[in-house]
GROMACS .gro file of C-alpha atoms in nm:
model
  272
    1MET     CA    1  -5.261   2.457   0.887
    2LYS     CA    2  -5.243   2.096   0.667
    3THR     CA    3  -5.234   2.358   0.353
    4ARG     CA    4  -4.976   2.570   0.433
    5SER     CA    5  -4.765   2.262   0.596
    6LEU     CA    6  -4.792   2.079   0.210
    7PRO     CA    7  -4.441   2.280   0.082
    8LEU     CA    8  -4.256   2.145   0.353
    9TYR     CA    9  -4.355   1.766   0.266
   10VAL     CA   10  -4.294   1.827  -0.099
   11VAL     CA   11  -3.980   1.979   0.007
   12VAL     CA   12  -3.837   1.667   0.292
   13TRP     CA   13  -3.999   1.435   0.064
   14VAL     CA   14  -3.816   1.512  -0.250
   15VAL     CA   15  -3.470   1.553  -0.040
   16GLY     CA   16  -3.512   1.213   0.091
   17ILE     CA   17  -3.549   1.075  -0.227
   18VAL     CA   18  -3.276   1.226  -0.334
   19MET     CA   19  -3.034   1.153  -0.107
   20VAL     CA   20  -3.210   0.774  -0.056
   21THR     CA   21  -3.181   0.689  -0.443
   22PRO     CA   22  -2.812   0.684  -0.472
   23LEU     CA   23  -2.771   0.440  -0.148
   24LEU     CA   24  -3.070   0.187  -0.290
   25TYR     CA   25  -2.864   0.287  -0.624
   26ALA     CA   26  -2.550   0.120  -0.505
   27LEU     CA   27  -2.724  -0.145  -0.269
   28ILE     CA   28  -2.970  -0.343  -0.615
   29SER     CA   29  -2.602  -0.234  -0.795
   30GLY     CA   30  -2.365  -0.467  -0.571
   31PHE     CA   31  -2.650  -0.774  -0.620
   32LYS     CA   32  -2.523  -0.750  -1.008
   33THR     CA   33  -2.196  -0.914  -1.207
   34THR     CA   34  -2.042  -0.550  -1.419
   35ASP     CA   35  -2.188  -0.744  -1.713
   36GLN     CA   36  -2.483  -0.719  -1.590
   37LEU     CA   37  -2.394  -0.316  -1.492
   38SER     CA   38  -2.297  -0.277  -1.860
   39GLU     CA   39  -2.594  -0.451  -1.976
   40ASN     CA   40  -2.916  -0.259  -1.780
   41ALA     CA   41  -2.742  -0.074  -1.565
   42PHE     CA   42  -3.065   0.015  -1.389
   43GLY     CA   43  -3.272  -0.251  -1.439
   44LEU     CA   44  -3.296  -0.539  -1.109
   45PRO     CA   45  -3.042  -0.800  -1.100
   46SER     CA   46  -3.089  -1.151  -1.330
   47PRO     CA   47  -3.009  -1.323  -1.161
   48TRP     CA   48  -2.942  -1.237  -0.764
   49VAL     CA   49  -2.536  -1.209  -0.749
   50THR     CA   50  -2.503  -1.285  -0.368
   51SER     CA   51  -2.128  -1.345  -0.371
   52ASN     CA   52  -1.989  -0.984  -0.402
   53TYR     CA   53  -2.134  -0.953  -0.003
   54THR     CA   54  -2.006  -1.280   0.097
   55ASP     CA   55  -1.690  -1.206  -0.044
   56VAL     CA   56  -1.633  -0.884   0.141
   57LEU     CA   57  -1.826  -1.017   0.447
   58GLY     CA   58  -1.605  -1.363   0.458
   59SER     CA   59  -1.269  -1.070   0.407
   60ALA     CA   60  -1.042  -1.087   0.748
   61SER     CA   61  -0.931  -0.778   0.623
   62PHE     CA   62  -1.316  -0.612   0.632
   63TRP     CA   63  -1.345  -0.733   1.024
   64GLN     CA   64  -1.018  -0.614   1.040
   65MET     CA   65  -1.082  -0.281   0.965
   66LEU     CA   66  -1.349  -0.213   1.095
   67GLY     CA   67  -1.244  -0.262   1.396
   68SER     CA   68  -0.990  -0.026   1.395
   69SER     CA   69  -1.259   0.216   1.304
   70THR     CA   70  -1.430   0.143   1.591
   71LEU     CA   71  -1.137   0.139   1.829
   72ILE     CA   72  -1.025   0.494   1.746
   73ALA     CA   73  -1.365   0.640   1.716
   74VAL     CA   74  -1.430   0.514   2.081
   75GLY     CA   75  -1.108   0.646   2.213
   76THR     CA   76  -1.173   0.952   2.067
   77THR     CA   77  -1.471   1.049   2.153
   78VAL     CA   78  -1.425   0.945   2.533
   79LEU     CA   79  -1.082   1.162   2.505
   80THR     CA   80  -1.327   1.447   2.303
   81VAL     CA   81  -1.594   1.469   2.514
   82GLY     CA   82  -1.441   1.388   2.878
   83ALA     CA   83  -1.152   1.680   2.814
   84ALA     CA   84  -1.410   1.896   2.660
   85ALA     CA   85  -1.652   1.834   2.904
   86LEU     CA   86  -1.394   1.905   3.258
   87ALA     CA   87  -1.315   2.237   3.057
   88ALA     CA   88  -1.692   2.355   2.991
   89PHE     CA   89  -1.703   2.324   3.331
   90ALA     CA   90  -1.463   2.576   3.411
   91LEU     CA   91  -1.601   2.802   3.199
   92ALA     CA   92  -1.933   2.795   3.228
   93ARG     CA   93  -1.899   2.779   3.598
   94PHE     CA   94  -1.602   2.960   3.736
   95ALA     CA   95  -1.552   3.312   3.695
   96PHE     CA   96  -1.146   3.404   3.706
   97ARG     CA   97  -0.947   3.635   3.524
   98GLY     CA   98  -0.908   3.517   3.080
   99ARG     CA   99  -1.216   3.329   3.081
  100GLU     CA  100  -1.400   3.474   2.776
  101MET     CA  101  -1.004   3.486   2.630
  102MET     CA  102  -0.970   3.176   2.689
  103PHE     CA  103  -1.340   3.039   2.588
  104THR     CA  104  -1.293   3.273   2.217
  105LEU     CA  105  -0.934   3.093   2.197
  106PHE     CA  106  -1.136   2.755   2.201
  107THR     CA  107  -1.420   2.925   1.946
  108MET     CA  108  -1.141   3.051   1.673
  109GLY     CA  109  -1.005   2.708   1.661
  110LEU     CA  110  -1.321   2.607   1.477
  111MET     CA  111  -1.254   2.804   1.188
  112PHE     CA  112  -0.872   2.629   1.174
  113PRO     CA  113  -0.903   2.380   0.945
  114PHE     CA  114  -0.696   2.043   0.940
  115ALA     CA  115  -0.542   2.000   0.624
  116VAL     CA  116  -0.335   2.356   0.715
  117ALA     CA  117  -0.203   2.141   0.974
  118ILE     CA  118  -0.110   1.820   0.833
  119LEU     CA  119   0.316   1.895   0.774
  120PRO     CA  120   0.354   2.036   1.120
  121LEU     CA  121   0.125   1.764   1.247
  122PHE     CA  122   0.309   1.439   1.061
  123VAL     CA  123   0.638   1.611   1.200
  124LEU     CA  124   0.498   1.593   1.543
  125LEU     CA  125   0.349   1.225   1.545
  126ARG     CA  126   0.688   1.142   1.401
  127THR     CA  127   0.894   1.326   1.629
  128PHE     CA  128   0.656   1.169   1.928
  129GLY     CA  129   0.692   0.822   1.781
  130LEU     CA  130   0.278   0.840   1.692
  131LEU     CA  131   0.303   0.717   1.367
  132ASP     CA  132   0.121   0.375   1.242
  133ASN     CA  133  -0.024   0.361   1.621
  134PRO     CA  134  -0.371   0.432   1.660
  135TRP     CA  135  -0.282   0.697   1.945
  136GLY     CA  136  -0.139   0.915   1.634
  137VAL     CA  137  -0.512   0.949   1.526
  138ILE     CA  138  -0.709   0.971   1.823
  139LEU     CA  139  -0.467   1.223   2.007
  140PRO     CA  140  -0.540   1.494   1.699
  141GLN     CA  141  -0.905   1.379   1.591
  142ALA     CA  142  -0.945   1.471   1.969
  143ALA     CA  143  -0.770   1.803   1.956
  144PHE     CA  144  -0.952   1.904   1.668
  145GLY     CA  145  -1.382   1.802   1.809
  146LEU     CA  146  -1.255   1.960   2.110
  147PRO     CA  147  -1.361   2.359   2.016
  148ILE     CA  148  -1.686   2.202   1.942
  149THR     CA  149  -1.792   2.021   2.184
  150ILE     CA  150  -1.641   2.266   2.419
  151VAL     CA  151  -1.920   2.491   2.313
  152ILE     CA  152  -2.192   2.291   2.253
  153LEU     CA  153  -2.170   2.173   2.675
  154ARG     CA  154  -2.065   2.550   2.775
  155GLY     CA  155  -2.447   2.652   2.697
  156PHE     CA  156  -2.614   2.310   2.874
  157PHE     CA  157  -2.375   2.356   3.203
  158ARG     CA  158  -2.427   2.761   3.206
  159ALA     CA  159  -2.821   2.686   3.196
  160ILE     CA  160  -2.872   2.470   3.493
  161PRO     CA  161  -2.951   2.751   3.820
  162GLY     CA  162  -2.634   2.894   4.012
  163GLU     CA  163  -2.957   2.767   4.341
  164LEU     CA  164  -2.909   2.384   4.231
  165GLU     CA  165  -2.525   2.473   4.325
  166GLU     CA  166  -2.551   2.645   4.588
  167ALA     CA  167  -2.753   2.347   4.751
  168ALA     CA  168  -2.500   2.127   4.658
  169THR     CA  169  -2.268   2.332   4.827
  170LEU     CA  170  -2.468   2.316   5.174
  171ASP     CA  171  -2.532   1.999   5.162
  172GLY     CA  172  -2.139   1.931   5.160
  173CYS     CA  173  -2.082   1.860   4.774
  174GLY     CA  174  -1.715   1.963   4.610
  175PRO     CA  175  -1.688   2.151   4.289
  176PHE     CA  176  -1.607   1.803   4.106
  177GLY     CA  177  -1.858   1.657   4.310
  178PHE     CA  178  -2.151   1.912   4.166
  179PHE     CA  179  -1.943   1.843   3.846
  180TRP     CA  180  -1.974   1.402   3.870
  181ARG     CA  181  -2.338   1.370   4.054
  182ILE     CA  182  -2.511   1.685   3.907
  183LEU     CA  183  -2.360   1.854   3.606
  184LEU     CA  184  -2.280   1.550   3.384
  185PRO     CA  185  -2.595   1.333   3.506
  186MET     CA  186  -2.863   1.642   3.375
  187ALA     CA  187  -2.656   1.724   3.086
  188ARG     CA  188  -2.671   1.417   2.939
  189PRO     CA  189  -2.856   1.504   2.626
  190ALA     CA  190  -2.535   1.757   2.498
  191LEU     CA  191  -2.409   1.463   2.610
  192GLY     CA  192  -2.510   1.242   2.370
  193THR     CA  193  -2.551   1.463   2.127
  194VAL     CA  194  -2.138   1.583   2.151
  195SER     CA  195  -2.009   1.183   2.111
  196VAL     CA  196  -2.252   1.093   1.786
  197LEU     CA  197  -2.104   1.363   1.638
  198ALA     CA  198  -1.690   1.243   1.722
  199ILE     CA  199  -1.808   0.920   1.651
  200VAL     CA  200  -1.920   1.042   1.323
  201ALA     CA  201  -1.627   1.262   1.290
  202SER     CA  202  -1.343   0.980   1.366
  203TRP     CA  203  -1.536   0.694   1.130
  204ASN     CA  204  -1.552   0.929   0.802
  205ASN     CA  205  -1.223   1.071   0.868
  206PHE     CA  206  -0.985   0.964   0.606
  207LEU     CA  207  -0.699   1.203   0.554
  208LEU     CA  208  -0.571   1.172   0.936
  209PRO     CA  209  -0.600   0.752   0.919
  210LEU     CA  210  -0.448   0.742   0.531
  211LEU     CA  211  -0.121   1.048   0.676
  212VAL     CA  212  -0.054   0.755   0.990
  213PHE     CA  213  -0.063   0.461   0.869
  214SER     CA  214   0.146   0.295   0.612
  215GLU     CA  215   0.123  -0.032   0.715
  216GLN     CA  216  -0.228  -0.259   0.695
  217THR     CA  217  -0.224  -0.355   1.053
  218TRP     CA  218  -0.453  -0.007   1.177
  219TRP     CA  219  -0.632   0.047   0.857
  220THR     CA  220  -0.989   0.190   0.911
  221ILE     CA  221  -1.274   0.163   0.717
  222PRO     CA  222  -1.212   0.502   0.477
  223ILE     CA  223  -0.911   0.374   0.389
  224GLY     CA  224  -0.989   0.036   0.320
  225VAL     CA  225  -1.262   0.156   0.066
  226GLN     CA  226  -1.007   0.380  -0.118
  227GLN     CA  227  -0.781   0.057  -0.110
  228PHE     CA  228  -1.075  -0.183  -0.267
  229GLN     CA  229  -1.152   0.043  -0.483
  230GLY     CA  230  -0.839   0.058  -0.673
  231GLN     CA  231  -0.800  -0.307  -0.615
  232TYR     CA  232  -1.087  -0.392  -0.803
  233SER     CA  233  -1.177  -0.135  -0.989
  234ALA     CA  234  -1.253  -0.335  -1.285
  235ASP     CA  235  -1.515  -0.480  -1.088
  236ILE     CA  236  -1.778  -0.252  -1.035
  237ALA     CA  237  -2.024  -0.399  -0.842
  238ARG     CA  238  -1.822  -0.575  -0.603
  239VAL     CA  239  -1.682  -0.210  -0.516
  240PHE     CA  240  -2.087  -0.120  -0.564
  241ALA     CA  241  -2.142  -0.421  -0.240
  242TYR     CA  242  -1.788  -0.283  -0.073
  243LEU     CA  243  -1.927   0.054  -0.025
  244ILE     CA  244  -2.254  -0.062   0.153
  245LEU     CA  245  -2.135  -0.297   0.410
  246ALA     CA  246  -1.887   0.048   0.484
  247MET     CA  247  -2.189   0.208   0.518
  248VAL     CA  248  -2.336   0.007   0.721
  249PRO     CA  249  -2.216   0.070   1.011
  250ALA     CA  250  -2.221   0.382   1.056
  251LEU     CA  251  -2.619   0.418   0.930
  252ALA     CA  252  -2.653   0.154   1.180
  253PHE     CA  253  -2.479   0.390   1.485
  254TYR     CA  254  -2.701   0.700   1.369
  255ALA     CA  255  -3.079   0.554   1.328
  256VAL     CA  256  -2.995   0.434   1.717
  257ALA     CA  257  -2.847   0.815   1.846
  258GLU     CA  258  -3.059   1.012   1.570
  259ARG     CA  259  -3.325   1.051   1.878
  260GLN     CA  260  -3.014   1.112   2.131
  261LEU     CA  261  -2.913   1.391   1.876
  262ILE     CA  262  -3.179   1.538   1.780
  263GLY     CA  263  -3.323   1.581   2.142
  264GLY     CA  264  -2.990   1.701   2.278
  265ILE     CA  265  -3.006   1.973   1.979
  266THR     CA  266  -3.376   2.077   2.005
  267MET     CA  267  -3.242   2.148   2.453
  268GLY     CA  268  -2.971   2.329   2.363
  269ALA     CA  269  -3.177   2.579   2.137
  270THR     CA  270  -3.444   2.599   2.351
  271LYS     CA  271  -3.271   2.624   2.697
  272GLY     CA  272  -3.089   2.891   2.447
   0.00000   0.00000   0.00000
């Protein structure tokens, strides 16, 4: 059994090394000066320079962008998961005319590229006065996150036995009470999965915040990376330090939520 698994382990290790090597290179390069990078690009720093990281951590703009990204990601996740859970509940537990057609419309949203909607979305946000407003990013992100979230949650909700709903009804529990008290707690792995996906998608979104925010007040981390890279294009070591610090929150969150994400996907595959 171990001999048969050996090629798989080798592939996993190779893929892991390929993915980790650029991160380690950027991390170590952040402790160098630009002159050290030019003279010894792949060696260890000599001496180690910590000012690149401390200067970024001491910058108020970095923490401001970090807070903006966090606020937008949390708002997007709450709105996406809340609306998608209600829609998935209706599409999974209620039989009404046109239900499958409506679900098909949501699944078609998965094939709709975000870049296509940039121009009409900008006009719409300007009409409603949502430019330079965090809601101008939260609402579109939630709208584009609904299809995949509904598809995932509907599968979990449909897997809940109908006998459980009948028993809850006999005990005097209405449809919303069944949804709130029984269905949501049982679907916690699925809710955790879609929450992680929504937060990561919002955190990495660059195009929409760039479109909406013209003032630095609400700039997010991806915009900050672009601006910092343009400002310090000659100081490559400082750019490496900024990139690493910008990735730390997302990596830390994913490390904490990895078990929840994998567990939700595995459970969904088993139920499906």
